[in-house]
Amino acid sequence: ARAVAQPDMLFASVMALQVALAASLLLPMTIALGAAFPLAVAVAARRGETVSFDAAVMYAVNTVGAVAGALLGSFVLIPFLGLQHTVLAAGALAIGGGSLLVLAADVGRRTRFSVAAVALASLVVGAALPDWNRELISSGAYWYAPYDRTPDLQSGLAVGEVLYYAEGGAGTVSVRRAAGRLVLAIDG
């Protein structure tokens, strides 16, 4: 939001910044998730004569898990836990599952210890994160930041009182009172 709010910021610069930030967030997770399936197949297919059957079972389990995760996340977890806690729970499950795969694989003790230490540190950091600021999440920073002329962008975007805030599988809805008006925002 701060980059977008700068009057001399070029569109190409904003896009380059957003691409760099998105890549830095997504690349480690993409690499880890991309490595998880081949590692799971390697762990499951220990004997040469059952490799094709074991790989087929892993594909089936992966497909069922993907469908179940999408449905469970959208229709159960987000409505009951909220978006932040659902993301944290999914991260914890991914860390646990990846750690179990590495521990089940034929790797050395140093690798096992390193994986366990990184997994534990990641879980501790995730548990220590503060709650997300609902006022900022529902402020529409991506849309309103270029027009905000307050000295402090964060306080300018959090103006007004949030009267209603709900997270669901299809979107985030908020109602806020600002400048004597009621404002409905869907997904910010």
GROMACS .gro file of C-alpha atoms in nm:
model
  188
    1ALA     CA    1   0.000   0.000   0.000
    2ARG     CA    2   0.285   0.239   0.075
    3ALA     CA    3   0.438   0.184  -0.269
    4VAL     CA    4   0.106   0.247  -0.443
    5ALA     CA    5   0.046   0.561  -0.236
    6GLN     CA    6   0.363   0.734  -0.357
    7PRO     CA    7   0.264   0.987  -0.626
    8ASP     CA    8   0.587   0.946  -0.825
    9MET     CA    9   0.567   0.565  -0.834
   10LEU     CA   10   0.535   0.424  -1.186
   11PHE     CA   11   0.293   0.144  -1.263
   12ALA     CA   12   0.578  -0.075  -1.389
   13SER     CA   13   0.767  -0.023  -1.063
   14VAL     CA   14   0.463  -0.120  -0.856
   15MET     CA   15   0.412  -0.432  -1.068
   16ALA     CA   16   0.781  -0.527  -1.040
   17LEU     CA   17   0.767  -0.485  -0.662
   18GLN     CA   18   0.452  -0.695  -0.638
   19VAL     CA   19   0.600  -0.970  -0.857
   20ALA     CA   20   0.920  -0.976  -0.647
   21LEU     CA   21   0.723  -0.992  -0.321
   22ALA     CA   22   0.489  -1.262  -0.451
   23ALA     CA   23   0.781  -1.468  -0.584
   24SER     CA   24   0.972  -1.439  -0.256
   25LEU     CA   25   0.666  -1.564  -0.068
   26LEU     CA   26   0.557  -1.835  -0.311
   27LEU     CA   27   0.888  -1.977  -0.435
   28PRO     CA   28   0.997  -2.158  -0.115
   29MET     CA   29   0.651  -2.304  -0.066
   30THR     CA   30   0.627  -2.406  -0.432
   31ILE     CA   31   0.962  -2.582  -0.420
   32ALA     CA   32   0.867  -2.762  -0.097
   33LEU     CA   33   0.527  -2.871  -0.229
   34GLY     CA   34   0.681  -2.975  -0.560
   35ALA     CA   35   0.932  -3.196  -0.378
   36ALA     CA   36   0.674  -3.350  -0.145
   37PHE     CA   37   0.499  -3.572  -0.399
   38PRO     CA   38   0.812  -3.733  -0.551
   39LEU     CA   39   0.945  -3.785  -0.199
   40ALA     CA   40   0.616  -3.947  -0.093
   41VAL     CA   41   0.628  -4.179  -0.394
   42ALA     CA   42   0.991  -4.268  -0.316
   43VAL     CA   43   0.903  -4.346   0.045
   44ALA     CA   44   0.596  -4.550  -0.051
   45ALA     CA   45   0.764  -4.743  -0.334
   46ARG     CA   46   1.036  -4.924  -0.138
   47ARG     CA   47   1.024  -5.246  -0.344
   48GLY     CA   48   1.084  -5.254  -0.720
   49GLU     CA   49   0.800  -5.494  -0.808
   50THR     CA   50   0.526  -5.269  -0.663
   51VAL     CA   51   0.648  -4.927  -0.782
   52SER     CA   52   0.364  -4.868  -1.030
   53PHE     CA   53   0.097  -4.974  -0.779
   54ASP     CA   54   0.253  -4.763  -0.501
   55ALA     CA   55   0.277  -4.459  -0.731
   56ALA     CA   56  -0.088  -4.505  -0.833
   57VAL     CA   57  -0.193  -4.521  -0.467
   58MET     CA   58   0.003  -4.202  -0.394
   59TYR     CA   59  -0.165  -4.027  -0.690
   60ALA     CA   60  -0.507  -4.134  -0.562
   61VAL     CA   61  -0.430  -4.023  -0.206
   62ASN     CA   62  -0.292  -3.692  -0.339
   63THR     CA   63  -0.606  -3.628  -0.548
   64VAL     CA   64  -0.845  -3.716  -0.265
   65GLY     CA   65  -0.643  -3.501  -0.026
   66ALA     CA   66  -0.648  -3.202  -0.263
   67VAL     CA   67  -1.026  -3.221  -0.310
   68ALA     CA   68  -1.092  -3.281   0.062
   69GLY     CA   69  -0.857  -2.997   0.159
   70ALA     CA   70  -1.028  -2.750  -0.074
   71LEU     CA   71  -1.376  -2.842   0.050
   72LEU     CA   72  -1.279  -2.863   0.416
   73GLY     CA   73  -1.088  -2.535   0.404
   74SER     CA   74  -1.362  -2.341   0.226
   75PHE     CA   75  -1.671  -2.476   0.396
   76VAL     CA   76  -1.553  -2.580   0.744
   77LEU     CA   77  -1.221  -2.436   0.855
   78ILE     CA   78  -1.245  -2.075   0.734
   79PRO     CA   79  -1.601  -2.025   0.866
   80PHE     CA   80  -1.514  -2.176   1.207
   81LEU     CA   81  -1.146  -2.088   1.259
   82GLY     CA   82  -1.117  -1.774   1.047
   83LEU     CA   83  -0.874  -1.708   0.765
   84GLN     CA   84  -0.560  -1.656   0.973
   85HIS     CA   85  -0.599  -1.967   1.189
   86THR     CA   86  -0.691  -2.177   0.884
   87VAL     CA   87  -0.372  -2.063   0.709
   88LEU     CA   88  -0.170  -2.140   1.023
   89ALA     CA   89  -0.334  -2.484   1.060
   90ALA     CA   90  -0.266  -2.566   0.694
   91GLY     CA   91   0.094  -2.456   0.738
   92ALA     CA   92   0.133  -2.670   1.049
   93LEU     CA   93  -0.012  -2.972   0.865
   94ALA     CA   94   0.221  -2.913   0.571
   95ILE     CA   95   0.521  -2.881   0.802
   96GLY     CA   96   0.420  -3.197   0.989
   97GLY     CA   97   0.355  -3.397   0.672
   98GLY     CA   98   0.678  -3.288   0.508
   99SER     CA   99   0.873  -3.363   0.822
  100LEU     CA  100   0.722  -3.711   0.845
  101LEU     CA  101   0.814  -3.778   0.482
  102VAL     CA  102   1.174  -3.673   0.537
  103LEU     CA  103   1.195  -3.874   0.860
  104ALA     CA  104   1.056  -4.181   0.679
  105ALA     CA  105   1.299  -4.138   0.388
  106ASP     CA  106   1.642  -4.293   0.374
  107VAL     CA  107   1.839  -3.986   0.489
  108GLY     CA  108   2.116  -3.929   0.737
  109ARG     CA  109   2.086  -3.827   1.099
  110ARG     CA  110   2.209  -3.474   1.029
  111THR     CA  111   1.934  -3.422   0.769
  112ARG     CA  112   1.670  -3.555   1.007
  113PHE     CA  113   1.790  -3.326   1.284
  114SER     CA  114   1.800  -3.025   1.049
  115VAL     CA  115   1.449  -3.092   0.922
  116ALA     CA  116   1.317  -3.136   1.276
  117ALA     CA  117   1.485  -2.812   1.391
  118VAL     CA  118   1.350  -2.609   1.097
  119ALA     CA  119   1.002  -2.758   1.142
  120LEU     CA  120   1.000  -2.680   1.513
  121ALA     CA  121   1.127  -2.325   1.456
  122SER     CA  122   0.861  -2.269   1.188
  123LEU     CA  123   0.584  -2.389   1.419
  124VAL     CA  124   0.707  -2.164   1.702
  125VAL     CA  125   0.721  -1.860   1.470
  126GLY     CA  126   0.373  -1.938   1.336
  127ALA     CA  127   0.229  -1.970   1.686
  128ALA     CA  128   0.391  -1.641   1.795
  129LEU     CA  129   0.251  -1.433   1.510
  130PRO     CA  130   0.011  -1.157   1.617
  131ASP     CA  131  -0.351  -1.155   1.503
  132TRP     CA  132  -0.418  -0.990   1.169
  133ASN     CA  133  -0.550  -0.635   1.181
  134ARG     CA  134  -0.910  -0.661   1.059
  135GLU     CA  135  -0.936  -0.287   1.005
  136LEU     CA  136  -0.646  -0.297   0.760
  137ILE     CA  137  -0.758  -0.619   0.594
  138SER     CA  138  -1.099  -0.470   0.522
  139SER     CA  139  -0.968  -0.124   0.429
  140GLY     CA  140  -0.924  -0.187   0.058
  141ALA     CA  141  -0.561  -0.075   0.071
  142TYR     CA  142  -0.499  -0.197  -0.283
  143TRP     CA  143  -0.769   0.040  -0.406
  144TYR     CA  144  -0.765   0.341  -0.175
  145ALA     CA  145  -0.392   0.382  -0.097
  146PRO     CA  146  -0.317   0.607  -0.398
  147TYR     CA  147  -0.587   0.852  -0.286
  148ASP     CA  148  -0.500   0.860   0.084
  149ARG     CA  149  -0.323   1.184   0.174
  150THR     CA  150  -0.292   1.132   0.550
  151PRO     CA  151   0.063   1.154   0.690
  152ASP     CA  152   0.045   0.796   0.818
  153LEU     CA  153  -0.094   0.559   0.554
  154GLN     CA  154  -0.175   0.282   0.801
  155SER     CA  155  -0.391   0.504   1.024
  156GLY     CA  156  -0.552   0.660   0.716
  157LEU     CA  157  -0.659   0.321   0.585
  158ALA     CA  158  -0.789   0.210   0.925
  159VAL     CA  159  -1.019   0.512   0.957
  160GLY     CA  160  -1.368   0.450   1.090
  161GLU     CA  161  -1.515   0.182   1.310
  162VAL     CA  162  -1.558  -0.176   1.190
  163LEU     CA  163  -1.915  -0.276   1.283
  164TYR     CA  164  -1.918  -0.617   1.120
  165TYR     CA  165  -1.645  -0.847   0.990
  166ALA     CA  166  -1.686  -1.206   0.865
  167GLU     CA  167  -1.460  -1.442   0.675
  168GLY     CA  168  -1.603  -1.717   0.460
  169GLY     CA  169  -1.505  -1.958   0.188
  170ALA     CA  170  -1.626  -1.720  -0.083
  171GLY     CA  171  -1.495  -1.390   0.055
  172THR     CA  172  -1.446  -1.147   0.340
  173VAL     CA  173  -1.728  -0.906   0.423
  174SER     CA  174  -1.704  -0.600   0.643
  175VAL     CA  175  -1.923  -0.306   0.735
  176ARG     CA  176  -1.761   0.006   0.873
  177ARG     CA  177  -1.882   0.349   0.980
  178ALA     CA  178  -1.661   0.622   0.834
  179ALA     CA  179  -1.729   0.993   0.792
  180GLY     CA  180  -2.093   0.949   0.894
  181ARG     CA  181  -2.161   0.679   0.634
  182LEU     CA  182  -2.193   0.303   0.642
  183VAL     CA  183  -1.954   0.133   0.401
  184LEU     CA  184  -1.991  -0.228   0.285
  185ALA     CA  185  -1.672  -0.393   0.163
  186ILE     CA  186  -1.647  -0.738   0.010
  187ASP     CA  187  -1.288  -0.869  -0.005
  188GLY     CA  188  -1.147  -0.536   0.110
   0.00000   0.00000   0.00000
